[in-house]
Amino acid sequence: CATLLPVPHQASAATDGETSIILGAEYTSGDYGTSSKTKIWYFPVTLRYETDVNAASITVSYLSVEGRGDVVVSGGGGGMGMGSQTVKRTSTQTGTRTDSGFGDVILAGSHKIFGTASSRIDLTGKIKFGTADETDNLGTGENDYAVQLDFEKDYNINSVFGSAGYKILGDPPGTDYKNVF
């Protein structure tokens, strides 16, 4: 379940840009390929500046993770906001614990490479800075890098959108995560 509440603010008349703040909430629960259940609450706040051709955003988040410690949050889902994602890791803990704190900082930028009145294609780059506490399962402690193409097509009052890209995952000591398309 995810909720985004854009709060637009018109920039000064000297620019064609628009600034917005996006608040979100996401709850996920599952075994994530492990033998136990993990519950994750993810609360991102994104500051975004956008023109007709370019966009830039920075996202900070607060997390709460309940589980055995064999699942770690790794920010960076689709779109400029980037939802939470998870990766497995080895844990010797047998009981359940809850860890909370600030998540990773995500910086994103995009440039429109094609656009008409009803469709567009953007080239987007993202950096997830490993600022979350890795000892509390709130992040990997490593930076991730991604590049993707974002597609959007409007049909009257409806829109269809999607992304395709490549993500290079930072590897904490002793771990070798696979990069993903």
PDB file of C-alpha atoms in Angstrom:
ATOM      1  CA  CYS A   1       0.000   0.000   0.000  1.00  0.00           C
ATOM      2  CA  ALA A   2       1.495   3.346  -0.969  1.00  0.00           C
ATOM      3  CA  THR A   3       0.171   6.873  -0.752  1.00  0.00           C
ATOM      4  CA  LEU A   4       1.672   9.950  -2.378  1.00  0.00           C
ATOM      5  CA  LEU A   5       0.379  13.422  -1.625  1.00  0.00           C
ATOM      6  CA  PRO A   6       1.926  16.043  -3.921  1.00  0.00           C
ATOM      7  CA  VAL A   7       1.881  19.583  -2.595  1.00  0.00           C
ATOM      8  CA  PRO A   8       2.822  21.832  -5.541  1.00  0.00           C
ATOM      9  CA  HIS A   9       4.300  25.249  -5.018  1.00  0.00           C
ATOM     10  CA  GLN A  10       4.729  27.578  -7.992  1.00  0.00           C
ATOM     11  CA  ALA A  11       8.297  28.812  -8.381  1.00  0.00           C
ATOM     12  CA  SER A  12       9.130  32.444  -9.107  1.00  0.00           C
ATOM     13  CA  ALA A  13       8.018  34.009 -12.393  1.00  0.00           C
ATOM     14  CA  ALA A  14      11.646  34.090 -13.594  1.00  0.00           C
ATOM     15  CA  THR A  15      11.648  30.283 -14.100  1.00  0.00           C
ATOM     16  CA  ASP A  16       9.366  27.767 -15.760  1.00  0.00           C
ATOM     17  CA  GLY A  17       9.880  25.261 -12.953  1.00  0.00           C
ATOM     18  CA  GLU A  18       7.661  23.913 -10.216  1.00  0.00           C
ATOM     19  CA  THR A  19       8.690  22.753  -6.764  1.00  0.00           C
ATOM     20  CA  SER A  20       6.752  20.111  -4.865  1.00  0.00           C
ATOM     21  CA  ILE A  21       6.974  18.098  -1.671  1.00  0.00           C
ATOM     22  CA  ILE A  22       5.786  14.504  -1.811  1.00  0.00           C
ATOM     23  CA  LEU A  23       4.916  12.594   1.362  1.00  0.00           C
ATOM     24  CA  GLY A  24       4.487   8.825   1.277  1.00  0.00           C
ATOM     25  CA  ALA A  25       3.786   5.765   3.374  1.00  0.00           C
ATOM     26  CA  GLU A  26       4.431   2.150   2.408  1.00  0.00           C
ATOM     27  CA  TYR A  27       3.906  -1.052   4.385  1.00  0.00           C
ATOM     28  CA  THR A  28       5.244  -4.413   3.220  1.00  0.00           C
ATOM     29  CA  SER A  29       5.287  -7.786   4.900  1.00  0.00           C
ATOM     30  CA  GLY A  30       6.679 -11.118   3.723  1.00  0.00           C
ATOM     31  CA  ASP A  31       9.409 -13.713   4.001  1.00  0.00           C
ATOM     32  CA  TYR A  32      11.467 -12.128   1.176  1.00  0.00           C
ATOM     33  CA  GLY A  33      13.076 -15.494   0.382  1.00  0.00           C
ATOM     34  CA  THR A  34      13.968 -16.254   4.013  1.00  0.00           C
ATOM     35  CA  SER A  35      12.464 -18.636   6.580  1.00  0.00           C
ATOM     36  CA  SER A  36      10.824 -15.898   8.673  1.00  0.00           C
ATOM     37  CA  LYS A  37       8.460 -12.959   8.203  1.00  0.00           C
ATOM     38  CA  THR A  38       9.698  -9.352   8.101  1.00  0.00           C
ATOM     39  CA  LYS A  39       7.451  -6.263   8.362  1.00  0.00           C
ATOM     40  CA  ILE A  40       8.635  -2.920   6.957  1.00  0.00           C
ATOM     41  CA  TRP A  41       7.160   0.577   7.326  1.00  0.00           C
ATOM     42  CA  TYR A  42       8.709   3.134   4.919  1.00  0.00           C
ATOM     43  CA  PHE A  43       7.921   6.884   5.163  1.00  0.00           C
ATOM     44  CA  PRO A  44       9.657   8.898   2.397  1.00  0.00           C
ATOM     45  CA  VAL A  45       9.685  12.689   2.009  1.00  0.00           C
ATOM     46  CA  THR A  46      10.734  13.955  -1.415  1.00  0.00           C
ATOM     47  CA  LEU A  47      11.623  17.494  -2.466  1.00  0.00           C
ATOM     48  CA  ARG A  48      11.259  17.765  -6.247  1.00  0.00           C
ATOM     49  CA  TYR A  49      11.980  20.534  -8.759  1.00  0.00           C
ATOM     50  CA  GLU A  50      10.632  20.073 -12.271  1.00  0.00           C
ATOM     51  CA  THR A  51      10.611  21.966 -15.567  1.00  0.00           C
ATOM     52  CA  ASP A  52       9.153  20.861 -18.904  1.00  0.00           C
ATOM     53  CA  VAL A  53      12.458  19.184 -19.781  1.00  0.00           C
ATOM     54  CA  ASN A  54      14.322  18.382 -16.543  1.00  0.00           C
ATOM     55  CA  ALA A  55      13.538  17.188 -13.033  1.00  0.00           C
ATOM     56  CA  ALA A  56      15.619  16.720  -9.890  1.00  0.00           C
ATOM     57  CA  SER A  57      14.660  15.296  -6.516  1.00  0.00           C
ATOM     58  CA  ILE A  58      16.077  14.348  -3.158  1.00  0.00           C
ATOM     59  CA  THR A  59      14.357  11.817  -0.900  1.00  0.00           C
ATOM     60  CA  VAL A  60      14.912  11.172   2.800  1.00  0.00           C
ATOM     61  CA  SER A  61      12.973   8.533   4.709  1.00  0.00           C
ATOM     62  CA  TYR A  62      12.173   7.068   8.090  1.00  0.00           C
ATOM     63  CA  LEU A  63      11.962   3.262   8.452  1.00  0.00           C
ATOM     64  CA  SER A  64      10.768   0.682  10.916  1.00  0.00           C
ATOM     65  CA  VAL A  65      11.822  -2.953  10.323  1.00  0.00           C
ATOM     66  CA  GLU A  66      10.524  -5.856  12.406  1.00  0.00           C
ATOM     67  CA  GLY A  67      12.116  -9.284  11.840  1.00  0.00           C
ATOM     68  CA  ARG A  68      15.055 -11.575  12.566  1.00  0.00           C
ATOM     69  CA  GLY A  69      17.616  -9.417  10.787  1.00  0.00           C
ATOM     70  CA  ASP A  70      17.942 -11.568   7.664  1.00  0.00           C
ATOM     71  CA  VAL A  71      16.256  -8.905   5.463  1.00  0.00           C
ATOM     72  CA  VAL A  72      17.704  -5.432   4.959  1.00  0.00           C
ATOM     73  CA  VAL A  73      16.009  -2.445   3.319  1.00  0.00           C
ATOM     74  CA  SER A  74      17.680  -1.196   0.142  1.00  0.00           C
ATOM     75  CA  GLY A  75      15.997   1.970  -1.174  1.00  0.00           C
ATOM     76  CA  GLY A  76      15.251   2.363  -4.828  1.00  0.00           C
ATOM     77  CA  GLY A  77      12.137   1.218  -6.542  1.00  0.00           C
ATOM     78  CA  GLY A  78      10.585   2.712  -9.636  1.00  0.00           C
ATOM     79  CA  GLY A  79      10.091   6.341 -10.535  1.00  0.00           C
ATOM     80  CA  MET A  80      11.820   9.407  -9.145  1.00  0.00           C
ATOM     81  CA  GLY A  81      10.572   8.810  -5.606  1.00  0.00           C
ATOM     82  CA  MET A  82      11.933   5.273  -5.317  1.00  0.00           C
ATOM     83  CA  GLY A  83      10.113   3.026  -2.876  1.00  0.00           C
ATOM     84  CA  SER A  84      11.700   0.580  -0.503  1.00  0.00           C
ATOM     85  CA  GLN A  85      13.254  -2.678  -1.715  1.00  0.00           C
ATOM     86  CA  THR A  86      14.752  -5.533   0.246  1.00  0.00           C
ATOM     87  CA  VAL A  87      17.789  -7.796  -0.018  1.00  0.00           C
ATOM     88  CA  LYS A  88      18.621 -10.959   1.935  1.00  0.00           C
ATOM     89  CA  ARG A  89      21.580 -11.315   4.233  1.00  0.00           C
ATOM     90  CA  THR A  90      22.863 -13.878   6.707  1.00  0.00           C
ATOM     91  CA  SER A  91      21.689 -13.512  10.307  1.00  0.00           C
ATOM     92  CA  THR A  92      22.402 -15.613  13.382  1.00  0.00           C
ATOM     93  CA  GLN A  93      19.582 -14.010  15.400  1.00  0.00           C
ATOM     94  CA  THR A  94      16.728 -16.355  16.351  1.00  0.00           C
ATOM     95  CA  GLY A  95      14.277 -13.853  17.913  1.00  0.00           C
ATOM     96  CA  THR A  96      12.339 -10.976  16.410  1.00  0.00           C
ATOM     97  CA  ARG A  97      13.555  -7.412  16.815  1.00  0.00           C
ATOM     98  CA  THR A  98      12.316  -4.004  15.680  1.00  0.00           C
ATOM     99  CA  ASP A  99      14.737  -1.354  14.409  1.00  0.00           C
ATOM    100  CA  SER A 100      13.745   2.184  13.404  1.00  0.00           C
ATOM    101  CA  GLY A 101      15.585   5.210  12.078  1.00  0.00           C
ATOM    102  CA  PHE A 102      16.432   7.274   9.036  1.00  0.00           C
ATOM    103  CA  GLY A 103      16.812   5.460   5.716  1.00  0.00           C
ATOM    104  CA  ASP A 104      19.097   6.086   2.777  1.00  0.00           C
ATOM    105  CA  VAL A 105      19.184   9.440   0.955  1.00  0.00           C
ATOM    106  CA  ILE A 106      18.230   9.175  -2.723  1.00  0.00           C
ATOM    107  CA  LEU A 107      19.193  11.764  -5.346  1.00  0.00           C
ATOM    108  CA  ALA A 108      17.560  11.544  -8.784  1.00  0.00           C
ATOM    109  CA  GLY A 109      17.581  13.564 -11.983  1.00  0.00           C
ATOM    110  CA  SER A 110      15.874  13.148 -15.327  1.00  0.00           C
ATOM    111  CA  HIS A 111      15.887  14.717 -18.772  1.00  0.00           C
ATOM    112  CA  LYS A 112      13.107  14.476 -21.356  1.00  0.00           C
ATOM    113  CA  ILE A 113      14.575  12.953 -24.531  1.00  0.00           C
ATOM    114  CA  PHE A 114      11.262  12.748 -26.419  1.00  0.00           C
ATOM    115  CA  GLY A 115       7.925  14.365 -25.831  1.00  0.00           C
ATOM    116  CA  THR A 116       4.619  15.314 -27.385  1.00  0.00           C
ATOM    117  CA  ALA A 117       1.425  16.695 -25.845  1.00  0.00           C
ATOM    118  CA  SER A 118       0.346  13.153 -24.864  1.00  0.00           C
ATOM    119  CA  SER A 119       3.554  11.138 -24.384  1.00  0.00           C
ATOM    120  CA  ARG A 120       7.142  11.387 -23.207  1.00  0.00           C
ATOM    121  CA  ILE A 121      10.333   9.414 -22.667  1.00  0.00           C
ATOM    122  CA  ASP A 122      12.791  10.495 -19.971  1.00  0.00           C
ATOM    123  CA  LEU A 123      16.340   9.392 -19.224  1.00  0.00           C
ATOM    124  CA  THR A 124      16.732   9.156 -15.445  1.00  0.00           C
ATOM    125  CA  GLY A 125      19.782   8.702 -13.219  1.00  0.00           C
ATOM    126  CA  LYS A 126      19.667   7.868  -9.504  1.00  0.00           C
ATOM    127  CA  ILE A 127      22.149   7.591  -6.658  1.00  0.00           C
ATOM    128  CA  LYS A 128      21.183   5.975  -3.369  1.00  0.00           C
ATOM    129  CA  PHE A 129      23.641   7.120  -0.732  1.00  0.00           C
ATOM    130  CA  GLY A 130      24.190   4.411   1.911  1.00  0.00           C
ATOM    131  CA  THR A 131      23.341   6.666   4.860  1.00  0.00           C
ATOM    132  CA  ALA A 132      20.967   4.285   6.703  1.00  0.00           C
ATOM    133  CA  ASP A 133      22.279   2.317   9.689  1.00  0.00           C
ATOM    134  CA  GLU A 134      23.332  -1.073   8.304  1.00  0.00           C
ATOM    135  CA  THR A 135      23.727  -2.625  11.767  1.00  0.00           C
ATOM    136  CA  ASP A 136      19.987  -2.017  12.345  1.00  0.00           C
ATOM    137  CA  ASN A 137      18.923  -3.527   8.949  1.00  0.00           C
ATOM    138  CA  LEU A 138      17.849  -0.091   7.694  1.00  0.00           C
ATOM    139  CA  GLY A 139      20.242  -0.152   4.736  1.00  0.00           C
ATOM    140  CA  THR A 140      23.256  -1.871   3.235  1.00  0.00           C
ATOM    141  CA  GLY A 141      25.637   0.969   4.100  1.00  0.00           C
ATOM    142  CA  GLU A 142      26.702   1.123   0.447  1.00  0.00           C
ATOM    143  CA  ASN A 143      25.838   3.419  -2.463  1.00  0.00           C
ATOM    144  CA  ASP A 144      23.707   2.158  -5.386  1.00  0.00           C
ATOM    145  CA  TYR A 145      23.602   3.664  -8.886  1.00  0.00           C
ATOM    146  CA  ALA A 146      20.839   3.355 -11.480  1.00  0.00           C
ATOM    147  CA  VAL A 147      20.002   4.580 -14.961  1.00  0.00           C
ATOM    148  CA  GLN A 148      16.627   4.044 -16.601  1.00  0.00           C
ATOM    149  CA  LEU A 149      14.228   5.104 -19.338  1.00  0.00           C
ATOM    150  CA  ASP A 150      10.809   6.258 -18.126  1.00  0.00           C
ATOM    151  CA  PHE A 151       7.839   6.047 -20.491  1.00  0.00           C
ATOM    152  CA  GLU A 152       4.473   7.809 -20.178  1.00  0.00           C
ATOM    153  CA  LYS A 153       1.488   7.909 -22.545  1.00  0.00           C
ATOM    154  CA  ASP A 154      -1.784   9.784 -21.869  1.00  0.00           C
ATOM    155  CA  TYR A 155      -5.150   8.477 -23.073  1.00  0.00           C
ATOM    156  CA  ASN A 156      -7.774  11.142 -22.325  1.00  0.00           C
ATOM    157  CA  ILE A 157      -7.952  11.204 -18.499  1.00  0.00           C
ATOM    158  CA  ASN A 158      -5.853   8.015 -18.046  1.00  0.00           C
ATOM    159  CA  SER A 159      -2.098   7.500 -18.258  1.00  0.00           C
ATOM    160  CA  VAL A 160       0.076   4.452 -18.806  1.00  0.00           C
ATOM    161  CA  PHE A 161       3.659   4.595 -17.555  1.00  0.00           C
ATOM    162  CA  GLY A 162       6.615   2.339 -16.906  1.00  0.00           C
ATOM    163  CA  SER A 163      10.384   2.187 -16.543  1.00  0.00           C
ATOM    164  CA  ALA A 164      13.226   0.004 -17.775  1.00  0.00           C
ATOM    165  CA  GLY A 165      16.760   0.334 -16.447  1.00  0.00           C
ATOM    166  CA  TYR A 166      19.897  -1.061 -14.867  1.00  0.00           C
ATOM    167  CA  LYS A 167      20.913  -0.820 -11.201  1.00  0.00           C
ATOM    168  CA  ILE A 168      24.414  -1.331  -9.782  1.00  0.00           C
ATOM    169  CA  LEU A 169      24.142  -2.442  -6.153  1.00  0.00           C
ATOM    170  CA  GLY A 170      26.898  -1.577  -3.687  1.00  0.00           C
ATOM    171  CA  ASP A 171      28.345  -4.627  -1.943  1.00  0.00           C
ATOM    172  CA  PRO A 172      28.882  -4.537   1.821  1.00  0.00           C
ATOM    173  CA  PRO A 173      31.996  -6.431   3.033  1.00  0.00           C
ATOM    174  CA  GLY A 174      31.479 -10.190   2.623  1.00  0.00           C
ATOM    175  CA  THR A 175      28.435  -9.809   0.337  1.00  0.00           C
ATOM    176  CA  ASP A 176      28.160  -9.924  -3.463  1.00  0.00           C
ATOM    177  CA  TYR A 177      24.774  -8.578  -4.586  1.00  0.00           C
ATOM    178  CA  LYS A 178      23.908  -9.047  -8.249  1.00  0.00           C
ATOM    179  CA  ASN A 179      23.253  -5.939 -10.318  1.00  0.00           C
ATOM    180  CA  VAL A 180      19.732  -5.911 -11.787  1.00  0.00           C
ATOM    181  CA  PHE A 181      17.891  -4.880 -14.951  1.00  0.00           C
TER     182      PHE A 181
END
